[in-house]
């Protein structure tokens, strides 16, 4: 027997993904619908010797094709005829949830109506007569309790035992469909037709509600009480920012980063040493040793080193999202963020961007519209990530010893200000046609299902390794090649390599910024591999060696080491400032670029990110230098 | 009266959704003439507002609420 094809569809916040995860467990594949920033989730389960393939369609309120998600669902049903379509409804919110059900029925899609969150509905005084509901639609009705594994397994019996050909739309349903067809044939304007059809659907729903649902009002719910604290009044802002602070600390200082450092030390330290020793003993050629140690292993390190950060952050974000709190974040911050052409939820990538751009860019997937997702991805590179801090700390300590902290702070500010300006410009140019609207469901607070949180976290890490990892790895090996070879073959000295030639060719570009030395040019080029490489490249090129400390606490010591070299004379305070501004704003590292490609599904947007950040950095740093000179600074 | 001017805590009935780019989406979310809406609260900065209709909560900007004509029930 061939696999039974099941499609899950429903509104957002109905617990659809939790049901999908309970059904398929780890046997699922997260991909991407072609050309859009929407996840495509497919899973398999074997039950009573039958293979059942389950597709989790994106959550939508309708199939009106107003958003990417709606287009995905609408196109899916045009092109596919799954054996079973399950429409998952939040029983506590049945009236609005039925809108999609009615619309699917109009499109001739037979479906199983599954009432989820029945326990929650009962607590809210909502009683649903399943037999009546079945009669109203002529379709089978089942129910599940959100997180109960057992009740979800019952669905498998339903899938294997239900023959959809036994079910036909009820008379009442058919009458509604006829009415919709009449409206569509009435010759009114398309807009008017849409509105009449929507009104007719709710007419039908109101009829269903009066036949199959009784609601008794029971005062304020727990969610309402919580919302009076978390979504209203000044203290809601305080609580929110305290939570962001904890989230940031957890990811970048307490758990994520320490784990990443351990892993990084192992990959670029112990592992490289062992590999070198082993290869030495085996008599492997020098170039091969270098390829393995500095190319391949460094590439693996560049990819894998970020995984602990991604796991930690997405564990927290997925948990928060599951509770329903992220909708409150969007609600509370909307008036501030909309001024910059962003939505409230864009605060997450913006805050996380101060730690590391890679998870920040990935966090954009949680936004509600394509416009929000794209703008969040494109502005994150301007922020001061952890790897840029050593550059700022070193240059500030060297050239502005009296007010180093102020200068570093100013760099943070420049990054944030440019990010906000870029968001504003992008929202009014490249994404102008996509409306910036705000109409957001505030779902009740819920305890997220741990299985779903863990699976989502795992998928984020896996998706990053598979999709972004290959690109990042390839770019790292390429940079290894450029820094270890010249036209005569392999070279020990980086300052004889292709990279140095590229660096000196590049440096010509920086005459208007006052730092047109080839060392600065080469550091800028290696900085694209990883921002940490800017300081270490300068260490090599100015003859301090390749073990320069990039710890911020050591910035003063490192600065005095550099002051003893020709670097002290290579920059003036003004050109140093221009260099800091440039490195603050220019292209993100290859890891971030690979992540941009993964998230936007487009090489074009990755190339755009590289070119536009470099252009913005070049222009702003030139302005700093030139205006500074006019004002009499040096 | 518009939905924007309705008092927090009061319940209103929608008279018309008004012409706006959002009209189609508002209606899809269940804001149909005749629907009962309770005004729950506003965000800390006064905007957006949260409302309850059809036993779920929805947030919208005041600018959009201004297009919606309502009359007070209680």
XYZ file of C-alpha atoms in Angstrom:
708
model
C 0.000 0.000 0.000
C 1.298 3.432 -0.806
C 1.931 5.992 1.899
C -1.126 7.741 3.248
C -0.752 11.488 2.661
C -2.086 13.662 5.489
C -2.031 17.476 5.508
C -2.486 19.509 8.697
C -3.942 22.962 8.293
C -5.306 25.542 10.706
C -4.967 28.990 12.231
C -1.826 30.122 14.067
C -1.857 29.405 17.848
C -4.032 26.290 17.580
C -1.384 23.841 18.775
C -1.071 22.458 15.247
C 2.719 22.159 15.399
C 2.517 20.394 18.760
C 0.190 17.808 17.244
C 2.547 17.462 14.278
C 5.487 16.912 16.628
C 3.579 14.387 18.714
C 2.635 12.480 15.557
C 5.985 12.398 13.826
C 8.484 12.905 16.656
C 12.028 13.101 15.351
C 11.040 11.712 11.953
C 10.602 15.075 10.365
C 12.324 17.241 7.816
C 12.268 21.020 7.948
C 12.801 22.605 4.585
C 11.683 25.750 2.936
C 8.808 26.444 0.571
C 10.446 27.517 -2.695
C 11.300 31.182 -2.904
C 9.722 32.310 0.374
C 10.832 32.697 3.990
C 8.361 30.097 5.274
C 9.282 26.740 6.855
C 8.093 23.568 5.167
C 7.660 20.707 7.620
C 7.168 17.118 6.520
C 7.249 14.048 8.748
C 6.637 10.312 8.657
C 5.031 7.861 11.022
C 4.438 4.137 10.654
C 1.187 2.894 12.153
C -0.382 -0.549 11.782
C 2.097 -1.328 9.004
C 1.112 1.762 7.073
C 3.430 4.613 6.306
C 1.723 7.929 6.884
C 3.360 11.081 5.562
C 2.258 14.206 7.373
C 2.748 17.750 6.120
C 2.353 20.635 8.545
C 1.114 23.568 6.462
C 1.892 27.069 7.775
C -0.716 28.450 10.172
C -3.081 30.877 8.421
C -6.375 32.588 9.186
C -7.572 32.223 5.611
C -6.403 31.280 2.136
C -6.983 34.751 0.718
C -3.378 34.890 -0.568
C -2.565 38.136 1.278
C 0.637 36.791 2.859
C 3.367 34.344 1.893
C 1.894 31.756 4.260
C -1.576 32.079 2.742
C -0.159 31.764 -0.768
C 1.760 28.631 0.260
C -1.385 26.970 1.652
C -3.600 28.052 -1.234
C -1.061 26.835 -3.834
C -0.571 23.578 -1.940
C -4.248 22.712 -2.252
C -4.313 23.719 -5.922
C -1.442 21.385 -6.722
C -1.973 18.500 -4.270
C -4.782 16.172 -3.355
C -3.748 14.657 -0.018
C -5.721 11.593 1.127
C -6.711 13.319 4.329
C -6.840 17.001 5.257
C -7.076 17.697 8.970
C -8.269 21.137 9.929
C -7.035 21.784 13.463
C -9.151 24.240 15.435
C -8.569 25.929 18.756
C -11.831 24.887 20.433
C -11.661 27.838 22.832
C -11.717 30.165 19.820
C -13.969 28.170 17.536
C -15.927 30.952 15.863
C -12.974 32.624 14.144
C -11.209 29.290 13.583
C -14.178 28.031 11.561
C -13.576 30.763 8.975
C -10.736 28.782 7.413
C -12.820 25.588 7.635
C -15.652 27.170 5.668
C -13.273 28.612 3.101
C -11.577 25.237 2.582
C -14.992 23.576 2.148
C -15.927 26.162 -0.486
C -12.822 25.108 -2.384
C -14.072 21.531 -2.479
C -11.556 20.216 0.051
C -13.091 17.471 2.225
C -11.623 17.559 5.718
C -11.560 16.161 9.218
C -12.388 18.828 11.767
C -10.199 18.307 14.810
C -11.104 20.319 17.902
C -7.887 20.897 19.842
C -7.522 22.485 23.308
C -10.850 21.026 24.425
C -9.739 21.311 28.066
C -9.114 25.028 27.675
C -12.485 25.535 25.990
C -14.221 23.825 28.919
C -12.455 26.071 31.414
C -13.729 29.064 29.462
C -17.296 27.782 29.580
C -17.459 26.809 25.910
C -19.343 23.580 25.158
C -19.240 22.087 21.693
C -21.660 19.431 20.519
C -19.510 17.391 18.143
C -22.450 15.485 16.634
C -24.181 18.762 15.756
C -20.964 20.162 14.311
C -20.607 17.041 12.182
C -24.161 17.571 10.920
C -23.548 21.240 10.093
C -20.561 20.477 7.891
C -21.179 16.897 6.830
C -17.559 16.180 7.748
C -16.115 13.991 10.544
C -15.271 15.760 13.806
C -12.657 14.572 16.333
C -11.034 16.158 19.323
C -7.655 16.297 21.026
C -6.349 17.764 24.247
C -3.398 20.008 23.383
C -0.445 18.214 24.857
C -1.768 14.785 25.623
C 0.235 12.224 23.725
C -2.540 9.653 24.031
C -5.209 11.821 22.507
C -2.938 12.661 19.594
C -2.306 8.960 18.945
C -6.068 8.517 18.583
C -5.738 10.645 15.462
C -3.692 7.883 13.839
C -6.680 5.550 14.091
C -8.837 8.253 12.594
C -6.401 8.709 9.684
C -6.215 5.039 8.861
C -9.907 4.256 9.334
C -11.616 7.269 7.796
C -12.559 7.121 4.155
C -13.155 10.695 3.055
C -15.220 9.526 0.091
C -17.946 8.525 2.605
C -18.453 12.167 3.571
C -20.232 14.864 1.639
C -20.972 18.499 2.449
C -24.222 18.869 4.380
C -27.231 20.566 2.833
C -26.598 23.597 4.980
C -22.990 23.716 3.774
C -24.031 23.205 0.166
C -26.526 26.055 0.470
C -23.712 28.303 1.685
C -21.486 27.265 -1.204
C -24.274 28.021 -3.670
C -24.747 31.423 -2.081
C -21.025 32.176 -2.394
C -21.097 31.172 -6.055
C -24.054 33.508 -6.600
C -22.163 36.389 -5.010
C -19.132 35.633 -7.161
C -21.280 35.669 -10.309
C -23.080 38.881 -9.343
C -20.832 41.202 -11.360
C -19.933 43.432 -8.407
C -16.399 44.782 -8.048
C -13.831 42.221 -6.901
C -13.420 44.048 -3.594
C -17.138 44.101 -2.924
C -17.427 40.412 -3.801
C -14.654 39.558 -1.309
C -16.433 41.480 1.443
C -19.818 39.938 0.720
C -18.274 36.461 0.731
C -16.537 37.063 4.055
C -19.808 38.304 5.572
C -21.630 35.241 4.184
C -19.038 32.961 5.812
C -19.590 34.525 9.210
C -23.353 34.299 8.673
C -22.877 30.577 8.179
C -20.548 30.363 11.197
C -23.074 32.197 13.390
C -25.671 29.590 12.360
C -23.263 26.780 13.236
C -22.463 28.437 16.556
C -26.131 28.651 17.514
C -26.685 24.966 16.665
C -23.532 23.349 18.037
C -21.917 25.645 20.595
C -23.002 27.054 23.927
C -20.959 29.701 25.662
C -21.365 30.703 29.256
C -19.440 33.760 30.318
C -17.035 33.230 33.196
C -15.344 36.481 34.187
C -11.702 37.288 33.645
C -9.428 34.455 32.642
C -5.931 33.849 33.990
C -4.536 35.311 30.761
C -6.472 38.524 31.252
C -5.133 38.931 34.764
C -1.589 38.286 33.558
C -2.038 40.728 30.693
C -2.967 43.549 33.038
C 0.637 43.183 34.284
C 2.502 42.143 31.171
C 0.778 44.139 28.443
C -0.471 47.228 30.212
C 1.137 49.950 32.280
C 4.719 51.051 32.817
C 5.782 47.932 34.747
C 5.166 45.835 31.614
C 8.085 47.634 29.946
C 10.312 47.083 32.969
C 9.461 43.377 33.076
C 10.039 43.044 29.360
C 13.489 44.623 29.390
C 14.478 42.619 32.472
C 13.514 39.507 30.542
C 15.542 40.607 27.503
C 18.507 41.211 29.791
C 18.246 37.696 31.229
C 17.874 36.202 27.773
C 20.957 38.042 26.508
C 23.037 37.093 29.544
C 21.914 33.486 29.334
C 22.876 33.239 25.667
C 26.048 35.283 25.519
C 27.519 35.212 29.014
C 26.140 32.425 31.181
C 25.506 29.392 28.996
C 25.709 29.758 25.219
C 28.991 31.619 24.770
C 30.958 29.661 27.427
C 29.921 26.431 25.695
C 30.833 27.911 22.319
C 34.242 28.934 23.697
C 34.896 25.433 25.050
C 33.971 23.897 21.726
C 36.007 26.502 19.838
C 39.076 25.926 22.028
C 38.832 22.222 21.388
C 38.346 22.536 17.627
C 40.995 25.159 16.955
C 43.317 24.093 19.788
C 43.595 20.473 20.857
C 42.125 18.990 17.711
C 44.417 21.011 15.433
C 47.450 20.079 17.549
C 46.631 16.374 17.412
C 45.986 16.523 13.703
C 49.282 18.343 13.105
C 51.232 15.846 15.197
C 49.627 12.876 13.529
C 50.292 14.300 10.096
C 53.875 15.218 11.029
C 54.547 11.620 12.044
C 52.890 10.264 8.949
C 55.087 12.523 6.832
C 52.213 14.366 5.183
C 53.217 17.197 2.820
C 53.318 20.710 4.319
C 50.574 22.118 2.148
C 48.327 19.223 3.070
C 49.005 19.793 6.763
C 48.106 23.426 6.380
C 44.990 22.593 4.395
C 43.762 20.261 7.138
C 44.745 22.411 10.110
C 44.149 25.962 8.891
C 41.653 25.279 6.133
C 39.398 22.334 6.892
C 39.511 22.336 10.694
C 39.296 26.124 10.839
C 36.295 25.845 8.519
C 34.649 23.263 10.748
C 35.402 25.495 13.741
C 33.846 28.514 12.015
C 30.674 26.530 11.430
C 30.340 24.390 14.545
C 31.509 27.042 17.011
C 28.207 28.872 16.615
C 26.002 25.890 17.331
C 25.905 26.263 21.168
C 24.816 29.908 20.732
C 22.057 28.876 18.351
C 20.842 26.080 20.629
C 20.783 28.272 23.727
C 19.072 31.243 22.126
C 16.458 29.247 20.262
C 15.641 27.156 23.273
C 14.732 30.405 25.063
C 12.973 31.983 22.063
C 10.985 28.877 21.241
C 9.902 28.596 24.883
C 8.896 32.285 25.041
C 7.044 32.003 21.754
C 5.186 28.938 23.012
C 3.961 30.798 26.077
C 2.349 33.484 23.925
C 4.552 36.205 25.403
C 6.150 37.166 22.070
C 2.780 38.484 20.893
C 2.794 40.800 23.939
C 6.300 41.979 23.029
C 4.969 42.959 19.620
C 1.956 44.629 21.235
C 3.915 46.676 23.764
C 6.754 47.788 21.480
C 4.759 48.473 18.323
C 4.597 52.297 18.740
C 8.405 52.548 19.020
C 9.385 50.005 16.399
C 6.933 51.120 13.740
C 8.665 54.510 13.523
C 11.661 52.665 12.109
C 9.528 50.644 9.712
C 9.822 47.575 11.958
C 7.352 45.621 14.034
C 7.485 44.990 17.778
C 8.833 41.467 17.349
C 11.860 42.826 15.462
C 13.247 43.753 18.872
C 14.573 40.182 19.232
C 16.973 40.217 16.255
C 17.938 43.774 17.217
C 18.908 42.827 20.766
C 20.543 39.531 19.851
C 22.546 41.305 17.147
C 24.581 42.868 19.955
C 25.727 39.356 20.843
C 26.090 37.593 17.524
C 24.543 38.263 14.132
C 24.110 34.582 13.234
C 21.382 33.604 15.724
C 19.980 37.143 15.423
C 19.466 36.727 11.673
C 17.906 33.311 12.277
C 15.542 34.830 14.862
C 14.002 36.913 12.078
C 12.110 33.771 10.986
C 9.785 34.368 13.941
C 8.450 37.659 12.523
C 4.869 37.849 11.262
C 5.395 39.240 7.776
C 7.931 38.796 5.019
C 8.731 42.496 5.183
C 9.586 42.311 8.890
C 11.685 39.194 8.338
C 13.677 40.671 5.445
C 14.343 44.052 7.057
C 15.414 42.403 10.317
C 17.878 40.200 8.426
C 19.306 43.120 6.466
C 19.906 45.547 9.337
C 21.376 43.111 11.885
C 24.926 43.261 10.394
C 25.295 46.918 11.434
C 25.095 46.108 15.133
C 28.124 45.683 17.373
C 28.436 41.917 17.760
C 30.766 40.405 20.357
C 33.479 39.845 17.759
C 33.642 43.530 16.830
C 34.209 44.643 20.419
C 37.956 43.744 20.526
C 38.559 45.933 17.442
C 36.797 48.857 19.064
C 38.490 48.269 22.414
C 41.964 48.070 20.859
C 41.665 51.143 18.670
C 40.034 53.169 21.419
C 42.796 52.212 23.859
C 45.525 53.020 21.326
C 44.320 56.286 19.886
C 41.895 57.644 22.481
C 43.445 56.516 25.777
C 41.752 59.339 27.712
C 38.182 58.552 26.699
C 38.313 55.006 25.389
C 35.008 53.956 26.968
C 33.143 56.900 25.416
C 34.500 56.059 21.983
C 33.489 52.400 22.277
C 30.024 53.463 23.419
C 29.809 55.852 20.475
C 30.528 52.927 18.127
C 27.630 50.952 19.610
C 25.454 53.980 19.033
C 26.629 54.446 15.426
C 25.808 50.811 14.657
C 22.332 51.035 16.164
C 21.569 54.384 14.548
C 22.606 53.173 11.082
C 20.552 49.977 11.583
C 17.453 52.025 12.394
C 17.992 54.433 9.505
C 18.541 51.474 7.155
C 15.299 49.881 8.376
C 13.411 53.091 7.690
C 14.886 53.429 4.201
C 14.379 49.755 3.298
C 10.765 49.852 4.461
C 10.084 52.808 2.183
C 12.012 51.573 -0.842
C 12.692 47.869 -1.452
C 9.719 46.714 0.647
C 7.409 49.649 0.055
C 4.806 47.567 -1.746
C 4.313 45.307 1.267
C 2.024 47.097 3.699
C 3.155 47.525 7.268
C 0.030 46.579 9.144
C -0.516 45.484 12.665
C -3.359 43.143 13.404
C -2.228 40.569 15.875
C -3.939 37.831 17.805
C -3.035 37.794 21.504
C -3.310 34.083 22.252
C -3.958 32.957 25.837
C -0.824 32.268 27.904
C 0.037 28.585 27.739
C 2.719 26.308 29.031
C 4.713 25.340 25.942
C 5.093 21.648 25.132
C 8.692 20.699 25.922
C 8.846 18.296 22.994
C 7.980 21.105 20.615
C 10.495 23.479 22.191
C 13.276 20.888 21.973
C 12.421 19.850 18.419
C 12.323 23.469 17.250
C 15.682 24.139 18.911
C 17.177 21.035 17.345
C 15.797 21.970 13.919
C 17.326 25.448 14.133
C 20.758 24.006 14.876
C 20.439 21.329 12.211
C 19.111 23.733 9.611
C 22.029 26.046 10.286
C 24.616 23.245 10.012
C 23.201 21.857 6.793
C 22.107 24.991 4.963
C 24.523 27.648 6.164
C 27.359 25.292 7.152
C 28.345 24.265 3.645
C 28.567 27.854 2.406
C 30.516 28.973 5.466
C 32.883 26.024 5.188
C 33.584 26.696 1.520
C 34.266 30.383 2.152
C 36.622 29.607 5.047
C 38.672 27.191 2.937
C 38.820 29.792 0.184
C 40.179 32.396 2.586
C 42.726 29.839 3.826
C 43.871 29.375 0.242
C 44.202 33.106 -0.333
C 46.173 33.635 2.853
C 48.546 30.667 2.331
C 49.355 30.846 -1.370
C 50.789 33.218 -3.944
C 51.629 32.814 -7.595
C 54.803 30.870 -6.649
C 52.874 28.315 -4.618
C 52.548 28.025 -0.884
C 53.976 30.665 1.425
C 54.640 30.763 5.141
C 54.266 34.529 5.355
C 50.793 35.881 5.147
C 52.262 39.185 3.928
C 53.485 37.435 0.771
C 50.132 35.800 0.022
C 47.336 36.511 -2.403
C 45.527 37.973 0.566
C 48.255 40.584 1.012
C 48.003 41.455 -2.683
C 44.247 41.780 -2.369
C 44.780 43.791 0.818
C 47.103 46.255 -0.850
C 44.838 46.499 -3.871
C 41.890 47.081 -1.550
C 43.711 49.648 0.533
C 43.670 52.116 -2.387
C 39.925 52.332 -1.793
C 40.512 53.722 1.681
C 42.438 56.883 0.753
C 39.367 59.052 1.440
C 39.194 57.492 4.908
C 42.880 58.124 5.670
C 43.818 54.481 6.347
C 45.092 53.384 2.948
C 47.864 51.126 4.254
C 48.017 47.582 2.906
C 47.955 46.216 6.469
C 44.611 47.871 7.120
C 43.359 46.623 3.750
C 44.390 43.038 4.533
C 42.818 43.210 8.009
C 39.558 44.399 6.459
C 39.646 41.473 4.021
C 40.323 38.811 6.681
C 37.684 40.478 8.852
C 35.103 39.166 6.415
C 36.077 35.663 7.525
C 35.552 36.508 11.179
C 35.634 39.863 12.897
C 38.102 38.451 15.448
C 40.551 38.152 12.538
C 40.928 41.941 12.175
C 43.016 42.288 15.340
C 44.908 39.014 14.864
C 45.777 39.901 11.244
C 47.152 43.223 12.390
C 49.143 41.345 15.013
C 50.755 39.231 12.301
C 51.284 42.071 9.866
C 52.766 44.460 12.407
C 55.088 41.705 13.650
C 53.683 41.039 17.121
C 52.874 37.447 16.174
C 49.691 35.565 15.728
C 48.790 35.103 19.390
C 47.537 38.625 20.087
C 44.928 38.643 22.817
C 41.464 39.579 21.621
C 40.077 39.679 25.142
C 38.577 43.055 25.909
C 40.093 43.053 29.416
C 43.547 42.878 27.810
C 42.879 45.781 25.433
C 45.251 48.146 27.278
C 48.131 45.645 27.227
C 47.491 44.754 23.617
C 47.328 48.460 22.795
C 50.743 49.104 24.338
C 52.162 46.152 22.365
C 50.801 47.669 19.171
C 51.975 51.173 20.140
C 55.559 49.905 19.973
C 55.106 48.974 16.301
C 54.745 51.001 13.141
C 50.980 50.808 13.611
C 51.192 53.799 15.953
C 52.294 55.938 13.033
C 50.035 54.268 10.448
C 46.898 55.817 11.935
C 46.055 59.261 13.209
C 43.283 59.452 15.798
C 40.941 60.619 13.039
C 41.831 57.837 10.590
C 41.625 55.344 13.481
C 38.101 56.593 14.156
C 37.255 56.209 10.470
C 38.642 52.645 10.577
C 36.515 51.837 13.622
C 33.393 53.175 11.932
C 34.200 51.199 8.796
C 34.742 47.883 10.602
C 31.631 48.530 12.691
C 29.434 48.793 9.620
C 30.962 46.824 6.746
C 30.151 43.304 5.551
C 29.216 40.767 8.215
C 31.444 37.686 8.546
C 31.073 34.708 6.197
C 29.102 32.832 8.852
C 26.541 35.622 8.962
C 26.535 35.903 5.154
C 25.864 32.158 4.885
C 23.006 32.586 7.345
C 21.577 35.465 5.290
C 21.572 33.161 2.260
C 19.822 30.443 4.275
C 17.159 32.740 5.689
C 16.381 34.796 2.590
C 16.610 31.770 0.272
C 18.507 33.916 -2.168
C 22.093 34.453 -3.330
C 20.939 37.832 -4.567
C 20.042 39.043 -1.067
C 23.321 37.685 0.276
C 25.251 39.620 -2.377
C 23.099 42.664 -1.682
C 23.922 42.421 2.042
C 27.633 42.347 1.288
C 27.573 45.222 -1.188
C 25.210 47.562 0.640
C 26.858 47.167 4.058
C 30.294 47.802 2.499
C 28.963 50.845 0.634
C 27.308 52.299 3.721
C 30.477 51.673 5.765
C 32.661 53.297 3.093
C 30.499 56.399 2.842
C 30.009 56.956 6.578
C 33.681 56.380 7.416
C 34.685 58.763 4.620
C 32.330 61.399 6.027
C 33.856 60.927 9.472
C 37.356 61.453 8.130
C 36.629 64.280 5.700
C 34.296 66.255 7.950
C 36.727 65.688 10.817
C 39.506 67.214 8.745
C 37.413 70.216 7.793
C 36.678 70.723 11.501
C 40.429 70.725 12.126
C 40.895 67.283 13.706
C 43.718 64.982 12.792
C -18.501 56.721 17.684
C -15.383 54.930 16.448
C -13.705 51.939 18.065
C -10.759 54.190 18.880
C -12.920 56.383 21.134
C -14.679 53.523 22.911
C -13.877 53.422 26.616
C -11.646 50.699 28.063
C -13.847 48.079 29.697
C -16.921 48.862 27.622
C -18.656 46.594 25.130
C -19.688 47.858 21.704
C -21.347 46.555 18.553
C -19.724 47.089 15.158
C -21.827 49.210 12.795
C -19.430 49.380 9.875
C -15.827 48.411 9.286
C -15.065 51.466 7.138
C -12.958 51.704 4.021
C -9.293 50.924 4.547
C -6.525 48.749 3.164
C -7.035 46.544 6.181
C -10.777 46.065 5.640
C -10.515 42.612 4.104
C -8.205 41.343 6.850
C -10.285 42.917 9.621
C -13.360 41.158 8.313
C -11.490 37.871 7.967
C -10.553 38.156 11.633
C -14.228 38.360 12.436
C -14.963 42.098 12.635
C -18.284 42.030 10.832
C -21.132 44.537 11.308
C -23.149 43.283 14.287
C -20.197 41.640 16.070
C -19.854 42.394 19.802
C -16.464 43.757 20.833
C -15.116 44.368 24.317
C -12.324 46.929 24.752
C -9.763 45.304 27.035
C -6.795 47.601 27.421
C -4.178 49.672 25.644
C -0.423 49.066 25.473
C 1.765 51.052 27.918
C 2.329 53.820 25.379
C -1.421 54.166 24.722
C -1.304 52.416 21.358
C -2.101 49.734 20.112
C -5.285 48.562 21.818
C -6.446 45.048 22.717
C -10.036 43.980 22.121
C -12.012 40.774 22.635
C -14.416 39.425 20.065
C -15.716 35.939 19.298
C -13.964 34.762 22.518
C -10.439 35.658 21.428
C -8.181 38.683 21.907
C -6.940 40.853 19.070
C -4.558 43.814 19.012
C -4.807 46.669 16.531
C -3.469 50.181 16.097
C -5.640 53.138 17.049
C -5.204 54.490 13.551
C -7.000 51.409 12.207
C -9.570 51.363 15.035
C -10.541 54.886 14.020
C -12.023 53.580 10.752
C -14.444 51.269 12.561
C -17.854 52.709 13.517
C -19.373 51.245 16.675
C -22.231 51.865 19.075
C -22.087 51.268 22.772
C -23.924 48.328 24.364
C -22.635 48.460 27.932
